[in-house]
Short mmCIF file of C-alpha atoms and ligand atoms in Angstrom, two decimals:
data_model
loop_
_atom_site.label_atom_id
_atom_site.label_comp_id
_atom_site.label_asym_id
_atom_site.label_seq_id
_atom_site.Cartn_x
_atom_site.Cartn_y
_atom_site.Cartn_z
CA MET A 1 0.00 0.00 0.00
CA ALA A 2 1.17 3.46 -0.74
CA LEU A 3 2.02 5.98 1.92
CA ARG A 4 -0.31 8.93 2.26
CA LEU A 5 0.86 12.05 4.04
CA TYR A 6 -0.80 15.32 4.91
CA ASN A 7 0.73 17.90 2.59
CA SER A 8 0.79 21.39 4.13
CA ARG A 9 1.26 22.82 0.63
CA THR A 10 -2.04 21.51 -0.74
CA ARG A 11 -3.74 21.12 2.65
CA SER A 12 -4.79 17.57 1.83
CA LEU A 13 -3.74 13.96 2.25
CA GLU A 14 -1.64 12.89 -0.70
CA GLU A 15 -0.01 9.74 -1.86
CA LEU A 16 3.77 9.91 -1.90
CA THR A 17 4.97 9.36 -5.46
CA PRO A 18 8.77 9.53 -5.47
CA LEU A 19 10.27 11.77 -8.17
CA VAL A 20 12.75 8.99 -8.93
CA PRO A 21 11.08 5.56 -8.52
CA GLY A 22 12.45 3.64 -5.54
CA LYS A 23 14.17 6.66 -4.01
CA VAL A 24 12.99 9.29 -1.54
CA GLY A 25 14.83 12.50 -0.67
CA ILE A 26 13.89 14.14 2.64
CA TYR A 27 15.15 17.49 3.88
CA VAL A 28 14.38 18.44 7.48
CA CYS A 29 15.26 21.78 9.06
CA GLY A 30 17.61 20.93 11.90
CA MET A 31 19.02 22.60 14.97
CA THR A 32 20.10 26.16 15.49
CA PRO A 33 22.51 25.42 18.34
CA SER A 34 22.15 28.65 20.31
CA SER A 35 20.64 27.15 23.48
CA ASN A 36 19.80 23.76 25.05
CA PRO A 37 17.92 21.39 22.78
CA HIS A 38 14.44 20.90 24.21
CA LEU A 39 11.50 18.55 24.18
CA GLY A 40 10.02 20.16 21.06
CA HIS A 41 13.14 19.24 19.08
CA ALA A 42 12.76 15.62 20.22
CA ARG A 43 9.21 15.51 18.99
CA THR A 44 10.00 16.89 15.54
CA PHE A 45 13.05 14.74 14.89
CA LEU A 46 11.39 11.56 16.21
CA THR A 47 8.58 12.10 13.71
CA PHE A 48 10.99 12.16 10.79
CA ASP A 49 13.01 9.28 12.24
CA VAL A 50 9.92 7.07 12.16
CA LEU A 51 9.01 8.31 8.65
CA ARG A 52 12.48 7.35 7.48
CA ARG A 53 12.37 3.91 9.13
CA HIS A 54 8.93 3.24 7.65
CA LEU A 55 10.01 4.21 4.13
CA GLN A 56 13.12 2.04 4.44
CA SER A 57 11.02 -0.90 5.64
CA LYS A 58 9.05 -0.54 2.39
CA GLY A 59 12.30 -1.04 0.47
CA LEU A 60 12.77 2.59 -0.56
CA ALA A 61 16.27 4.10 -0.68
CA VAL A 62 15.98 7.17 1.54
CA THR A 63 18.41 10.08 1.55
CA TYR A 64 17.79 12.02 4.73
CA VAL A 65 19.35 15.46 5.03
CA GLN A 66 19.09 17.43 8.28
CA ASN A 67 21.00 20.68 8.39
CA VAL A 68 22.60 22.66 11.19
CA THR A 69 22.11 26.43 11.19
CA ASP A 70 25.47 27.11 12.73
CA ILE A 71 25.47 30.90 12.37
CA ASP A 72 22.60 33.16 13.34
CA ASP A 73 21.79 36.25 15.43
CA LYS A 74 20.94 34.14 18.48
CA ILE A 75 24.28 32.31 18.32
CA ILE A 76 26.15 35.62 18.09
CA ASP A 77 24.14 37.08 20.99
CA ARG A 78 24.76 34.00 23.10
CA ALA A 79 28.51 34.07 22.37
CA ARG A 80 28.63 37.73 23.45
CA ALA A 81 26.67 37.03 26.63
CA ASP A 82 28.88 34.07 27.56
CA GLY A 83 32.13 35.78 26.50
CA VAL A 84 33.07 32.96 24.12
CA SER A 85 33.45 32.63 20.35
CA TRP A 86 30.42 31.79 18.16
CA ASP A 87 31.79 28.36 17.25
CA MET A 88 32.19 27.43 20.91
CA VAL A 89 28.46 28.08 21.37
CA VAL A 90 27.76 25.85 18.36
CA ASP A 91 30.04 23.05 19.61
CA ARG A 92 28.44 23.10 23.03
CA PHE A 93 24.78 22.95 22.05
CA LEU A 94 25.23 20.83 18.95
CA GLY A 95 27.22 18.35 21.05
CA GLU A 96 24.38 18.29 23.54
CA TYR A 97 21.85 17.70 20.75
CA GLU A 98 23.90 14.89 19.20
CA ALA A 99 24.25 13.12 22.55
CA CYS A 100 20.47 13.37 23.11
CA ALA A 101 19.73 12.21 19.54
CA LYS A 102 21.88 9.15 20.12
CA ARG A 103 20.10 8.33 23.35
CA LEU A 104 16.71 8.72 21.66
CA GLY A 105 17.79 6.26 18.98
CA LEU A 106 17.50 8.81 16.15
CA ARG A 107 19.31 7.40 13.14
CA THR A 108 22.13 9.66 12.02
CA PRO A 109 21.21 11.75 8.96
CA ASP A 110 22.83 10.71 5.67
CA VAL A 111 24.00 14.29 5.25
CA GLU A 112 24.29 16.89 8.03
CA PRO A 113 25.36 20.04 6.23
CA ARG A 114 26.35 23.12 8.17
CA ALA A 115 25.50 26.58 6.85
CA THR A 116 29.00 28.01 7.35
CA ARG A 117 30.50 25.21 5.25
CA GLU A 118 28.06 25.80 2.37
CA ILE A 119 28.84 29.45 1.61
CA PRO A 120 29.67 28.89 -2.13
CA ALA A 121 26.31 27.11 -2.72
CA ILE A 122 24.53 29.93 -0.86
CA VAL A 123 26.33 32.71 -2.74
CA GLU A 124 25.53 31.01 -6.07
CA ILE A 125 21.78 31.22 -5.42
CA ILE A 126 21.90 34.80 -4.13
CA ALA A 127 23.84 35.92 -7.23
CA GLY A 128 21.32 34.08 -9.43
CA LEU A 129 18.39 35.76 -7.68
CA ILE A 130 19.96 39.20 -8.22
CA ALA A 131 20.48 38.37 -11.91
CA ARG A 132 16.79 37.37 -12.16
CA ARG A 133 15.77 40.62 -10.41
CA ALA A 134 14.28 38.65 -7.52
CA ALA A 135 16.81 40.16 -5.12
CA TYR A 136 18.72 43.41 -4.68
CA GLU A 137 21.72 44.71 -2.78
CA SER A 138 21.27 47.53 -0.28
CA GLY A 139 23.42 49.27 2.30
CA ASP A 140 23.33 46.52 4.89
CA GLY A 141 22.82 43.40 2.84
CA VAL A 142 21.10 41.60 0.01
CA TYR A 143 17.32 41.20 0.19
CA PHE A 144 14.77 39.02 -1.56
CA ALA A 145 12.11 41.11 -3.30
CA VAL A 146 8.89 39.45 -2.20
CA GLU A 147 6.79 41.20 -4.88
CA SER A 148 8.86 39.51 -7.60
CA ASP A 149 7.25 36.18 -6.70
CA PRO A 150 3.58 35.83 -7.66
CA ARG A 151 3.29 32.63 -5.58
CA TYR A 152 4.56 34.21 -2.37
CA GLY A 153 2.23 33.30 0.51
CA GLU A 154 0.88 30.12 -1.08
CA LEU A 155 2.50 27.65 1.34
CA SER A 156 1.27 29.41 4.46
CA GLY A 157 -2.02 30.43 2.82
CA GLN A 158 -1.56 34.18 3.15
CA LYS A 159 -1.84 37.11 0.77
CA ILE A 160 0.97 39.64 0.41
CA GLU A 161 -1.53 42.47 1.05
CA ASP A 162 -2.62 40.93 4.36
CA LEU A 163 0.94 40.19 5.41
CA ARG A 164 2.05 43.75 4.77
CA THR A 165 -0.37 45.23 7.28
CA GLY A 166 0.90 42.92 10.01
CA VAL A 167 4.61 43.46 9.52
CA ARG A 168 6.76 45.79 11.54
CA MET A 169 9.70 47.40 9.76
CA GLU A 170 12.96 46.80 11.56
CA VAL A 171 14.51 50.25 11.66
CA ARG A 172 18.02 48.99 11.20
CA GLU A 173 17.21 47.15 7.99
CA ASP A 174 17.72 48.88 4.66
CA LYS A 175 15.12 47.36 2.34
CA ARG A 176 12.49 48.42 -0.19
CA ASN A 177 9.48 46.52 1.13
CA PRO A 178 8.84 45.62 4.77
CA LEU A 179 8.20 41.99 3.74
CA ASP A 180 11.54 41.62 1.96
CA PHE A 181 13.93 39.40 3.86
CA ALA A 182 17.71 39.15 4.11
CA LEU A 183 19.66 36.75 1.93
CA TRP A 184 23.04 38.15 2.95
CA LYS A 185 23.81 40.28 6.01
CA LYS A 186 26.83 42.54 5.69
CA ALA A 187 29.08 42.15 8.72
CA LYS A 188 29.04 44.71 11.51
CA PRO A 189 32.28 45.25 13.40
CA GLY A 190 33.23 42.25 15.51
CA GLU A 191 30.77 39.85 13.85
CA PRO A 192 31.89 36.55 12.31
CA SER A 193 31.91 36.83 8.52
CA TRP A 194 32.63 35.10 5.23
CA PRO A 195 33.70 36.70 1.94
CA SER A 196 31.28 37.37 -0.95
CA GLN A 197 30.89 39.75 -3.90
CA TRP A 198 28.75 41.94 -1.57
CA GLY A 199 31.54 42.17 0.96
CA GLU A 200 32.21 40.29 4.16
CA GLY A 201 29.05 38.99 5.80
CA ARG A 202 26.91 35.97 6.55
CA PRO A 203 23.89 34.30 5.01
CA GLY A 204 20.31 34.82 6.16
CA TRP A 205 18.62 31.83 7.76
CA HIS A 206 16.19 30.98 4.94
CA ILE A 207 18.72 30.96 2.09
CA GLU A 208 20.86 28.42 3.92
CA CYS A 209 18.15 25.79 3.70
CA SER A 210 17.40 26.59 0.04
CA ALA A 211 21.08 26.06 -0.77
CA MET A 212 21.60 22.92 1.30
CA ALA A 213 18.39 21.21 0.13
CA ARG A 214 19.29 21.94 -3.49
CA ARG A 215 22.91 20.92 -3.17
CA TYR A 216 22.19 17.53 -1.61
CA LEU A 217 18.78 16.64 -3.03
CA GLY A 218 18.37 18.66 -6.22
CA ASP A 219 16.08 21.44 -7.51
CA GLN A 220 12.97 19.52 -6.50
CA ILE A 221 12.64 17.16 -3.58
CA ASP A 222 10.13 14.58 -2.39
CA ILE A 223 9.55 15.63 1.22
CA HIS A 224 10.50 18.77 3.08
CA GLY A 225 9.89 18.67 6.79
CA GLY A 226 10.19 20.65 9.96
CA ALA A 227 8.27 21.86 12.97
CA ALA A 228 4.90 23.53 12.31
CA ASP A 229 6.14 26.91 13.56
CA LEU A 230 8.59 27.05 10.63
CA ILE A 231 5.86 27.28 7.95
CA PHE A 232 5.96 31.05 8.09
CA PRO A 233 8.22 32.79 7.43
CA HIS A 234 11.01 30.20 7.13
CA HIS A 235 9.50 27.70 4.72
CA GLU A 236 7.51 30.29 2.79
CA ASN A 237 10.75 32.18 2.15
CA GLU A 238 12.65 29.02 1.29
CA VAL A 239 10.09 28.18 -1.41
CA ALA A 240 10.24 31.73 -2.82
CA GLN A 241 14.03 31.66 -3.05
CA THR A 242 14.41 28.18 -4.51
CA GLU A 243 11.57 28.43 -7.02
CA SER A 244 12.60 31.92 -8.18
CA PHE A 245 16.11 30.59 -8.74
CA THR A 246 15.32 27.25 -10.42
CA GLY A 247 12.11 28.29 -12.17
CA LYS A 248 10.67 24.92 -11.12
CA HIS A 249 7.51 24.36 -9.09
CA PRO A 250 7.01 22.87 -6.58
CA MET A 251 10.29 22.93 -4.70
CA ALA A 252 8.99 20.07 -2.52
CA GLU A 253 6.22 17.67 -3.50
CA ILE A 254 5.15 17.22 0.10
CA TRP A 255 5.63 19.67 2.97
CA MET A 256 5.29 17.81 6.22
CA HIS A 257 5.06 19.60 9.55
CA ALA A 258 5.28 18.16 13.05
CA GLY A 259 2.85 19.70 15.56
CA LEU A 260 3.89 21.78 18.50
CA LEU A 261 4.66 20.60 21.95
CA MET A 262 2.76 21.80 25.00
CA VAL A 263 3.90 21.40 28.58
CA ASP A 264 1.14 21.07 31.18
CA GLY A 265 -1.31 22.49 28.64
CA GLN A 266 0.77 25.56 27.79
CA LYS A 267 3.15 26.46 25.03
CA MET A 268 6.69 25.69 26.15
CA SER A 269 8.68 28.87 26.64
CA LYS A 270 11.43 30.25 28.77
CA SER A 271 9.19 33.10 29.93
CA LEU A 272 6.56 30.66 31.27
CA ASN A 273 9.30 28.82 33.11
CA ASN A 274 8.16 25.48 31.70
CA PHE A 275 11.07 25.03 29.32
CA ILE A 276 12.33 21.44 29.55
CA PRO A 277 15.86 20.82 28.28
CA LEU A 278 15.93 17.48 26.51
CA LYS A 279 18.99 16.23 28.39
CA GLU A 280 17.31 16.81 31.72
CA LEU A 281 14.26 14.84 30.63
CA LEU A 282 16.34 11.96 29.28
CA ASP A 283 18.28 11.82 32.55
CA ARG A 284 15.02 11.40 34.46
CA HIS A 285 13.13 9.04 32.18
CA SER A 286 13.71 6.03 29.98
CA THR A 287 14.42 7.26 26.44
CA ALA A 288 12.20 4.49 25.10
CA ALA A 289 9.33 5.83 27.22
CA VAL A 290 9.87 9.33 25.80
CA ARG A 291 9.67 7.90 22.28
CA TYR A 292 6.59 5.84 23.20
CA LEU A 293 4.90 8.95 24.60
CA PHE A 294 5.39 10.98 21.41
CA LEU A 295 4.34 8.09 19.19
CA GLN A 296 1.04 7.79 21.06
CA THR A 297 -0.07 11.13 19.63
CA GLY A 298 -0.36 11.67 15.89
CA TYR A 299 2.56 13.78 14.71
CA ARG A 300 0.40 16.66 13.54
CA LYS A 301 -1.55 17.19 16.75
CA PRO A 302 -0.10 19.24 19.56
CA THR A 303 1.30 16.88 22.20
CA ASN A 304 0.74 17.81 25.80
CA PHE A 305 3.65 16.77 27.96
CA THR A 306 3.02 16.11 31.64
CA GLU A 307 4.86 14.00 34.19
CA GLU A 308 1.73 11.84 34.47
CA ALA A 309 1.76 11.25 30.71
CA ILE A 310 5.39 10.12 30.66
CA ASP A 311 4.79 7.85 33.64
CA ALA A 312 1.78 6.33 31.89
CA ALA A 313 3.85 5.85 28.72
CA ALA A 314 6.59 4.10 30.71
CA LYS A 315 3.95 1.82 32.24
CA GLY A 316 2.44 1.02 28.84
CA LEU A 317 5.86 0.17 27.47
CA ARG A 318 6.76 -2.01 30.46
CA GLY A 319 3.51 -3.96 29.95
CA LEU A 320 4.37 -4.46 26.28
CA TYR A 321 7.83 -5.76 27.12
CA GLN A 322 6.46 -8.07 29.78
CA GLU A 323 3.99 -9.64 27.33
CA LEU A 324 6.76 -9.99 24.74
CA ASP A 325 9.03 -11.69 27.26
CA ASP A 326 6.28 -14.17 28.08
CA LEU A 327 5.70 -14.73 24.37
CA ARG A 328 9.40 -15.52 23.87
CA LYS A 329 9.06 -18.47 26.24
CA LEU A 330 6.34 -20.07 24.09
CA PRO A 331 7.10 -22.69 21.43
CA ALA A 332 7.02 -21.84 17.72
CA SER A 333 3.61 -21.77 16.08
CA ASP A 334 2.06 -21.49 12.61
CA ARG A 335 -0.06 -18.41 13.14
CA LEU A 336 1.41 -14.95 12.70
CA PRO A 337 -0.08 -11.53 13.42
CA PRO A 338 -1.40 -9.69 10.34
CA ALA A 339 1.60 -7.34 10.06
CA ALA A 340 0.10 -5.62 7.00
CA GLU A 341 -2.33 -3.97 9.39
CA PHE A 342 0.58 -2.38 11.24
CA ASP A 343 2.03 -1.03 7.99
CA ALA A 344 -1.39 0.27 7.01
CA PHE A 345 -1.51 2.44 10.13
CA LEU A 346 1.80 4.05 9.22
CA ASP A 347 0.74 4.40 5.59
CA ASP A 348 -2.20 6.43 6.86
CA ASP A 349 -0.32 9.70 7.45
CA LEU A 350 2.06 8.03 9.90
CA ASN A 351 -0.62 7.02 12.41
CA THR A 352 1.84 5.92 15.09
CA GLY A 353 -0.82 6.01 17.81
CA GLY A 354 -2.88 3.45 15.89
CA ALA A 355 0.22 1.37 15.20
CA LEU A 356 1.13 1.28 18.92
CA ALA A 357 -2.40 0.33 19.96
CA TRP A 358 -2.35 -2.45 17.34
CA LEU A 359 0.97 -3.68 18.70
CA GLN A 360 -0.35 -3.80 22.25
CA THR A 361 -3.43 -5.76 21.16
CA GLN A 362 -1.46 -8.18 18.99
CA VAL A 363 1.13 -9.02 21.61
CA ARG A 364 -1.61 -9.82 24.15
CA GLU A 365 -3.54 -11.81 21.56
CA ALA A 366 -0.43 -13.75 20.48
CA ARG A 367 0.42 -14.66 24.06
CA ARG A 368 -3.17 -15.69 24.82
CA SER A 369 -3.33 -17.95 21.76
CA ARG A 370 0.23 -19.22 22.33
CA GLN A 371 1.66 -17.99 18.99
CA GLY A 372 5.37 -18.12 19.87
CA SER A 373 6.44 -17.30 16.31
CA ALA A 374 4.73 -13.91 16.51
CA VAL A 375 7.76 -12.47 18.32
CA ALA A 376 9.78 -11.88 15.15
CA VAL A 377 6.90 -10.02 13.50
CA LEU A 378 6.29 -7.85 16.55
CA GLU A 379 10.01 -7.08 16.93
CA ARG A 380 10.04 -5.82 13.35
CA CYS A 381 7.20 -3.44 14.26
CA LEU A 382 9.15 -2.16 17.27
CA GLU A 383 12.19 -1.60 15.06
CA ILE A 384 10.17 0.52 12.62
CA LEU A 385 8.92 2.63 15.53
CA GLY A 386 12.51 2.87 16.78
CA LEU A 387 11.72 1.11 20.08
CA PRO A 388 14.26 -1.37 21.53
CA PRO A 389 13.19 -5.04 21.35
CA THR A 390 13.31 -5.73 25.10
CA ALA A 391 13.10 -3.90 28.41
CA ALA A 392 16.72 -4.85 29.04
CA ALA A 393 17.81 -3.29 25.75
CA ALA A 394 15.83 -0.14 26.58
CA ASP A 395 17.47 -0.01 29.99
CA LEU A 396 20.93 -0.52 28.55
CA GLU A 397 20.36 2.39 26.15
CA ARG A 398 19.59 4.51 29.14
CA LYS A 399 22.71 3.45 31.01
CA LEU A 400 24.88 3.97 27.97
CA GLY A 401 23.32 7.27 27.14
CA ALA A 402 23.35 8.92 30.53
CA GLY A 403 27.02 9.54 30.36
CA GLN A 404 30.39 8.13 29.71
CA LEU A 405 33.19 7.64 32.14
CA SER A 406 35.66 10.45 32.47
CA ASP A 407 39.28 9.52 31.67
CA GLU A 408 40.05 9.70 35.36
CA ALA A 409 37.15 7.44 36.37
CA ARG A 410 37.99 4.96 33.63
CA ALA A 411 41.61 4.76 34.80
CA ALA A 412 40.51 4.19 38.41
CA LEU A 413 38.08 1.42 37.47
CA THR A 414 40.53 -0.19 35.03
CA LYS A 415 43.01 -0.44 37.88
CA ILE A 416 40.46 -2.53 39.77
CA ALA A 417 39.07 -4.59 36.89
CA GLY A 418 42.22 -5.07 34.81
CA ASP A 419 42.51 -3.78 31.26
CA SER A 420 40.89 -6.72 29.49
CA VAL A 421 37.57 -4.85 29.10
CA SER A 422 37.20 -2.27 26.38
CA THR A 423 33.82 -0.58 26.78
CA ASP A 424 32.71 1.57 29.70
CA THR A 425 29.70 -0.63 30.29
CA ALA A 426 31.77 -3.82 30.41
CA LEU A 427 34.21 -2.13 32.76
CA ILE A 428 31.47 -1.07 35.17
CA GLU A 429 29.80 -4.50 34.99
CA ARG A 430 33.16 -6.12 35.77
CA VAL A 431 33.69 -3.99 38.91
CA ILE A 432 30.12 -4.71 40.01
CA ALA A 433 30.73 -8.44 39.48
CA LEU A 434 33.86 -8.24 41.67
CA ARG A 435 31.84 -6.44 44.30
CA ASN A 436 29.18 -9.18 44.19
CA VAL A 437 31.87 -11.79 44.77
CA ALA A 438 33.08 -9.80 47.80
CA ARG A 439 29.54 -9.51 49.15
CA VAL A 440 28.83 -13.20 48.76
CA SER A 441 32.07 -14.02 50.62
CA ARG A 442 31.03 -11.50 53.30
CA ASP A 443 34.16 -9.42 52.62
CA PHE A 444 32.35 -6.16 53.36
CA ALA A 445 35.51 -4.03 53.50
CA THR A 446 36.27 -4.87 49.84
CA SER A 447 32.62 -4.60 48.84
CA ASP A 448 32.40 -1.09 50.35
CA ALA A 449 35.71 -0.03 48.80
CA LEU A 450 34.45 -1.09 45.35
CA ARG A 451 31.17 0.71 45.84
CA ASN A 452 33.09 3.86 46.82
CA ALA A 453 35.22 3.56 43.70
CA LEU A 454 32.04 3.33 41.60
CA THR A 455 30.51 6.32 43.39
CA ARG A 456 33.62 8.38 42.68
CA ALA A 457 33.25 7.41 39.02
CA GLY A 458 29.68 8.75 39.05
CA ILE A 459 27.92 5.38 39.20
CA SER A 460 25.07 4.66 41.60
CA VAL A 461 24.64 1.04 42.63
CA LYS A 462 21.37 -0.30 43.97
CA ASP A 463 21.29 -3.80 45.43
CA THR A 464 18.09 -5.70 44.70
CA PRO A 465 17.07 -9.33 45.24
CA ALA A 466 17.65 -9.85 41.50
CA GLY A 467 21.21 -8.49 41.66
CA SER A 468 22.87 -5.09 41.58
CA GLU A 469 21.50 -2.37 39.31
CA TRP A 470 23.60 0.57 38.30
CA THR A 471 23.03 3.96 36.72
CA PHE A 472 25.13 6.97 35.96
CA ASP A 473 24.39 9.73 38.43
CA VAL A 474 22.16 12.32 36.81
CA GLU A 475 24.21 15.27 37.94
CA ARG A 476 27.42 14.18 36.27
ZN1 ZN B 1 15.29 25.33 7.24
#
């Protein structure tokens, strides 16, 4: 069955028909690393992660491009406020995002272009737009002339006349029409800059995405995605730039937008004091439960995040794993769950909520009717949703993700365990095993010394009847 997606451009459900049969190009607007990645980022990128997995499971060759806007006013402001260089701000917050993405099980993009490394591709389009009279140079930069594009406003469903009344002219900008937007910003003293025929400066935000999408996926692409709050002005402007330059319409067959994230029923914002950094959330909760929570809601609807909701998601996931574990103990059988039904949910505009509910029902049904062979089918479904196959695997992801040993801690633990273990996890498990031996032989002095060594390395150990559990301390 073919995949149908809601296309923001046509405001209707449409079947995905790849421009090149068998291949799908997806461009998703990525991070602007000027502050901590938050829960909203997780929601958007999880949506496109599942889209990508689903398309790949259908045998399509997907090229997934997710950019990094690594220069921008907010990055410059942040660098000034923190007294560091702009690229240190980028390294810090991009590093934080990448660590979180890994923990969430987001597959790495095929291409992760960075705006500052794509200046020639950006300059090429700006020069072309000037040559086509769709852009002009002024005192402080190069601007796109909105009135040159008869389609401007189509994506967001707005008319130029209506937009003009709502826009406030930034006094410092030197442009002909208040709606015109910057393609190139000439550098002010002390700002980071790159050379161009219009002098030293930096690209505007929108042109970066036009250039990167075109460079890696071509003049026209299958799916362009991002968060819903990017439709205007970012995506509207991107369309105007790309289509004015290439003369081809549409720039993207399908525009797909992930809904916003609410926290306790309100929009997440720093001013409301309900801003949840992603890292903090992942330190407190199982990453698989976070994924499960977002998948329960359709990607287009606003998701309301509450502590109760994440706890309920964790409980739902635990139940699923428990049933699966029981199912694994059953002998092989002839009957298999109708997996096509699972695919049909995802084909229906990525109905992950329906797919999860189906999974829960099927795993219970398979266990009740003793269909041991159903496990493989259900594990494939989990894989497409990006959920680990077992509770233990989900737990291990959490342990691995929460942190890594510092060089100092690794050296201290290696001294105890010997250097035959290579990974941090194996090293920690080895020290815990030694401690268990000490406990069993009632050598409490050694047992306590080993626990202290683990504590110094940032590892908490909890002794349970089933053995010792360990986690990285959250505050590390
Ligand atoms: Zn973008």
